[in-house]
Amino acid sequence: MTVTPATIAVALGVAAPESGSITEQQWDLWIDDATMLIELRADQLGVSFAGIGEAKLDYVVREAVVAQVKKPDDATQVSITVDDGTTSRSYRSGKGRVSILDEWWTLLGLTDPSGAFAIDMVPSSTMHLPWCSLNFGANYCSCGVDIAGYPIFEGGEL
């Protein structure tokens, strides 16, 4: 991975932070955080972290850190009052931490297959009757296929 505070600065269109500055240290920390989140997700899904393409990994880490730099906390409005004068400023809210968007997980190939669309809607070929208890989540067969190899109870025909 080649993401550094200097590449983050280029993506933001600003000068790179000075070596050893708190800004550089903070950006390094956020780069490490984004990398850790990706490694953790890969481990959870049983995917090899090394198998993720370097260009894709760099893109996601860079974009996650740039988003964090632009919106570092979850404050939405700040008001300052001095005597009779008040000034306020509204900000678009961030999550307050480095986060990876769903579209970036998809780009990395690290989407969780256990979503609503992971259900197989095609019926499997089985000898069990449609009203067999197994089809409703039971641990036993009520139509007799497990005994005879074909339905012998509940209206099954020979």
mmCIF file of C-alpha atoms in Angstrom, residues 9-151:
data_model
loop_
_atom_site.group_PDB
_atom_site.id
_atom_site.type_symbol
_atom_site.label_atom_id
_atom_site.label_comp_id
_atom_site.label_asym_id
_atom_site.label_seq_id
_atom_site.Cartn_x
_atom_site.Cartn_y
_atom_site.Cartn_z
ATOM 1 C CA ALA A 9 -2.618 16.182 0.767
ATOM 2 C CA VAL A 10 -2.537 15.819 -3.025
ATOM 3 C CA ALA A 11 -6.076 14.418 -3.018
ATOM 4 C CA LEU A 12 -7.214 17.356 -0.894
ATOM 5 C CA GLY A 13 -5.302 19.884 -3.011
ATOM 6 C CA VAL A 14 -3.335 21.227 -0.050
ATOM 7 C CA ALA A 15 0.304 21.315 0.932
ATOM 8 C CA ALA A 16 1.615 18.198 2.639
ATOM 9 C CA PRO A 17 1.871 18.487 6.410
ATOM 10 C CA GLU A 18 5.307 19.032 7.895
ATOM 11 C CA SER A 19 7.212 15.920 8.905
ATOM 12 C CA GLY A 20 6.466 15.014 12.513
ATOM 13 C CA SER A 21 3.560 17.475 12.806
ATOM 14 C CA ILE A 22 0.372 16.532 14.615
ATOM 15 C CA THR A 23 -1.506 16.683 11.299
ATOM 16 C CA GLU A 24 0.865 14.172 9.713
ATOM 17 C CA GLN A 25 0.573 11.892 12.742
ATOM 18 C CA GLN A 26 -3.229 12.163 12.661
ATOM 19 C CA TRP A 27 -3.400 11.325 8.945
ATOM 20 C CA ASP A 28 -1.047 8.366 9.466
ATOM 21 C CA LEU A 29 -3.329 7.137 12.244
ATOM 22 C CA TRP A 30 -6.390 7.420 10.014
ATOM 23 C CA ILE A 31 -4.574 5.579 7.196
ATOM 24 C CA ASP A 32 -3.805 2.765 9.661
ATOM 25 C CA ASP A 33 -7.435 2.783 10.873
ATOM 26 C CA ALA A 34 -8.818 2.439 7.337
ATOM 27 C CA THR A 35 -6.365 -0.376 6.569
ATOM 28 C CA MET A 36 -7.305 -2.149 9.816
ATOM 29 C CA LEU A 37 -11.031 -1.938 8.977
ATOM 30 C CA ILE A 38 -10.389 -3.505 5.567
ATOM 31 C CA GLU A 39 -8.183 -6.269 7.017
ATOM 32 C CA LEU A 40 -10.826 -7.020 9.656
ATOM 33 C CA ARG A 41 -13.606 -7.246 7.067
ATOM 34 C CA ALA A 42 -11.474 -9.517 4.861
ATOM 35 C CA ASP A 43 -10.796 -11.807 7.850
ATOM 36 C CA GLN A 44 -14.498 -11.929 8.755
ATOM 37 C CA LEU A 45 -15.427 -12.923 5.206
ATOM 38 C CA GLY A 46 -12.536 -15.376 4.835
ATOM 39 C CA VAL A 47 -10.979 -13.412 1.973
ATOM 40 C CA SER A 48 -7.238 -13.011 1.632
ATOM 41 C CA PHE A 49 -6.203 -9.418 2.334
ATOM 42 C CA ALA A 50 -3.202 -9.944 0.082
ATOM 43 C CA GLY A 51 -5.587 -10.811 -2.770
ATOM 44 C CA ILE A 52 -7.083 -7.328 -2.843
ATOM 45 C CA GLY A 53 -5.603 -5.289 -5.651
ATOM 46 C CA GLU A 54 -3.192 -2.574 -4.485
ATOM 47 C CA ALA A 55 -4.779 0.126 -6.671
ATOM 48 C CA LYS A 56 -8.250 -0.589 -5.269
ATOM 49 C CA LEU A 57 -6.938 -0.743 -1.707
ATOM 50 C CA ASP A 58 -5.067 2.551 -2.114
ATOM 51 C CA TYR A 59 -8.148 4.212 -3.597
ATOM 52 C CA VAL A 60 -10.449 3.148 -0.756
ATOM 53 C CA VAL A 61 -7.975 4.029 2.008
ATOM 54 C CA ARG A 62 -7.229 7.394 0.397
ATOM 55 C CA GLU A 63 -10.893 8.284 -0.078
ATOM 56 C CA ALA A 64 -11.835 7.185 3.451
ATOM 57 C CA VAL A 65 -9.094 9.335 4.974
ATOM 58 C CA VAL A 66 -9.911 12.323 2.737
ATOM 59 C CA ALA A 67 -13.562 12.081 3.838
ATOM 60 C CA GLN A 68 -12.431 11.991 7.469
ATOM 61 C CA VAL A 69 -10.175 15.028 6.973
ATOM 62 C CA LYS A 70 -13.020 16.980 5.351
ATOM 63 C CA LYS A 71 -15.604 16.040 8.024
ATOM 64 C CA PRO A 72 -13.730 14.921 11.132
ATOM 65 C CA ASP A 73 -16.556 14.972 13.671
ATOM 66 C CA ASP A 74 -20.294 14.683 13.899
ATOM 67 C CA ALA A 75 -20.950 18.334 14.793
ATOM 68 C CA THR A 76 -23.642 19.829 12.610
ATOM 69 C CA GLN A 77 -23.792 23.404 13.895
ATOM 70 C CA VAL A 78 -21.460 25.560 15.932
ATOM 71 C CA SER A 79 -22.667 28.818 17.495
ATOM 72 C CA ILE A 80 -20.501 31.454 19.120
ATOM 73 C CA THR A 81 -22.033 34.211 21.208
ATOM 74 C CA VAL A 82 -20.136 37.276 22.389
ATOM 75 C CA ASP A 83 -22.150 39.925 24.234
ATOM 76 C CA ASP A 84 -25.072 40.748 21.936
ATOM 77 C CA GLY A 85 -23.608 39.210 18.784
ATOM 78 C CA THR A 86 -24.045 35.611 17.690
ATOM 79 C CA THR A 87 -22.529 33.824 14.781
ATOM 80 C CA SER A 88 -23.198 30.256 13.764
ATOM 81 C CA ARG A 89 -21.892 27.951 11.151
ATOM 82 C CA SER A 90 -23.411 24.724 9.877
ATOM 83 C CA TYR A 91 -21.365 21.733 8.802
ATOM 84 C CA ARG A 92 -22.261 18.618 6.922
ATOM 85 C CA SER A 93 -21.969 15.863 9.429
ATOM 86 C CA GLY A 94 -19.327 13.149 9.425
ATOM 87 C CA LYS A 95 -19.381 9.944 11.443
ATOM 88 C CA GLY A 96 -16.653 11.126 13.777
ATOM 89 C CA ARG A 97 -14.397 8.234 12.751
ATOM 90 C CA VAL A 98 -12.865 6.695 9.654
ATOM 91 C CA SER A 99 -15.498 4.694 7.816
ATOM 92 C CA ILE A 100 -15.718 2.722 4.585
ATOM 93 C CA LEU A 101 -18.745 3.290 2.355
ATOM 94 C CA ASP A 102 -20.769 0.330 1.068
ATOM 95 C CA GLU A 103 -19.764 1.102 -2.524
ATOM 96 C CA TRP A 104 -16.101 0.868 -1.501
ATOM 97 C CA TRP A 105 -16.682 -2.536 0.134
ATOM 98 C CA THR A 106 -18.176 -3.654 -3.175
ATOM 99 C CA LEU A 107 -15.167 -2.300 -5.085
ATOM 100 C CA LEU A 108 -12.848 -4.298 -2.810
ATOM 101 C CA GLY A 109 -14.993 -7.431 -3.197
ATOM 102 C CA LEU A 110 -15.695 -7.492 0.534
ATOM 103 C CA THR A 111 -19.475 -7.412 0.601
ATOM 104 C CA ASP A 112 -21.305 -9.578 3.089
ATOM 105 C CA PRO A 113 -23.230 -12.314 1.234
ATOM 106 C CA SER A 114 -25.815 -12.664 4.010
ATOM 107 C CA GLY A 115 -28.078 -9.845 2.846
ATOM 108 C CA ALA A 116 -31.702 -10.000 1.739
ATOM 109 C CA PHE A 117 -30.703 -10.975 -1.787
ATOM 110 C CA ALA A 118 -28.558 -13.912 -0.689
ATOM 111 C CA ILE A 119 -31.662 -16.079 -0.286
ATOM 112 C CA ASP A 120 -31.898 -18.749 -2.952
ATOM 113 C CA MET A 121 -35.347 -18.315 -4.491
ATOM 114 C CA VAL A 122 -35.006 -21.325 -6.795
ATOM 115 C CA PRO A 123 -36.534 -24.433 -5.259
ATOM 116 C CA SER A 124 -34.180 -27.333 -4.797
ATOM 117 C CA SER A 125 -35.107 -30.691 -6.251
ATOM 118 C CA THR A 126 -36.322 -32.726 -3.327
ATOM 119 C CA MET A 127 -38.670 -35.598 -2.735
ATOM 120 C CA HIS A 128 -40.185 -33.955 0.354
ATOM 121 C CA LEU A 129 -43.768 -32.825 0.009
ATOM 122 C CA PRO A 130 -44.334 -29.070 0.031
ATOM 123 C CA TRP A 131 -46.024 -29.314 3.451
ATOM 124 C CA CYS A 132 -43.294 -31.485 5.003
ATOM 125 C CA SER A 133 -42.065 -30.160 8.362
ATOM 126 C CA LEU A 134 -38.512 -29.827 7.010
ATOM 127 C CA ASN A 135 -39.721 -27.130 4.604
ATOM 128 C CA PHE A 136 -40.909 -25.097 7.596
ATOM 129 C CA GLY A 137 -37.663 -25.284 9.544
ATOM 130 C CA ALA A 138 -38.254 -28.417 11.615
ATOM 131 C CA ASN A 139 -35.453 -30.855 12.409
ATOM 132 C CA TYR A 140 -37.487 -33.863 11.329
ATOM 133 C CA CYS A 141 -39.300 -35.069 8.241
ATOM 134 C CA SER A 142 -43.081 -35.483 8.514
ATOM 135 C CA CYS A 143 -43.708 -36.957 5.042
ATOM 136 C CA GLY A 144 -41.509 -40.064 5.381
ATOM 137 C CA VAL A 145 -38.866 -39.375 2.716
ATOM 138 C CA ASP A 146 -36.096 -39.802 5.288
ATOM 139 C CA ILE A 147 -37.384 -43.322 6.005
ATOM 140 C CA ALA A 148 -38.400 -44.686 2.603
ATOM 141 C CA GLY A 149 -36.739 -42.351 0.137
ATOM 142 C CA TYR A 150 -40.142 -41.162 -1.069
ATOM 143 C CA PRO A 151 -43.205 -39.659 0.654
#
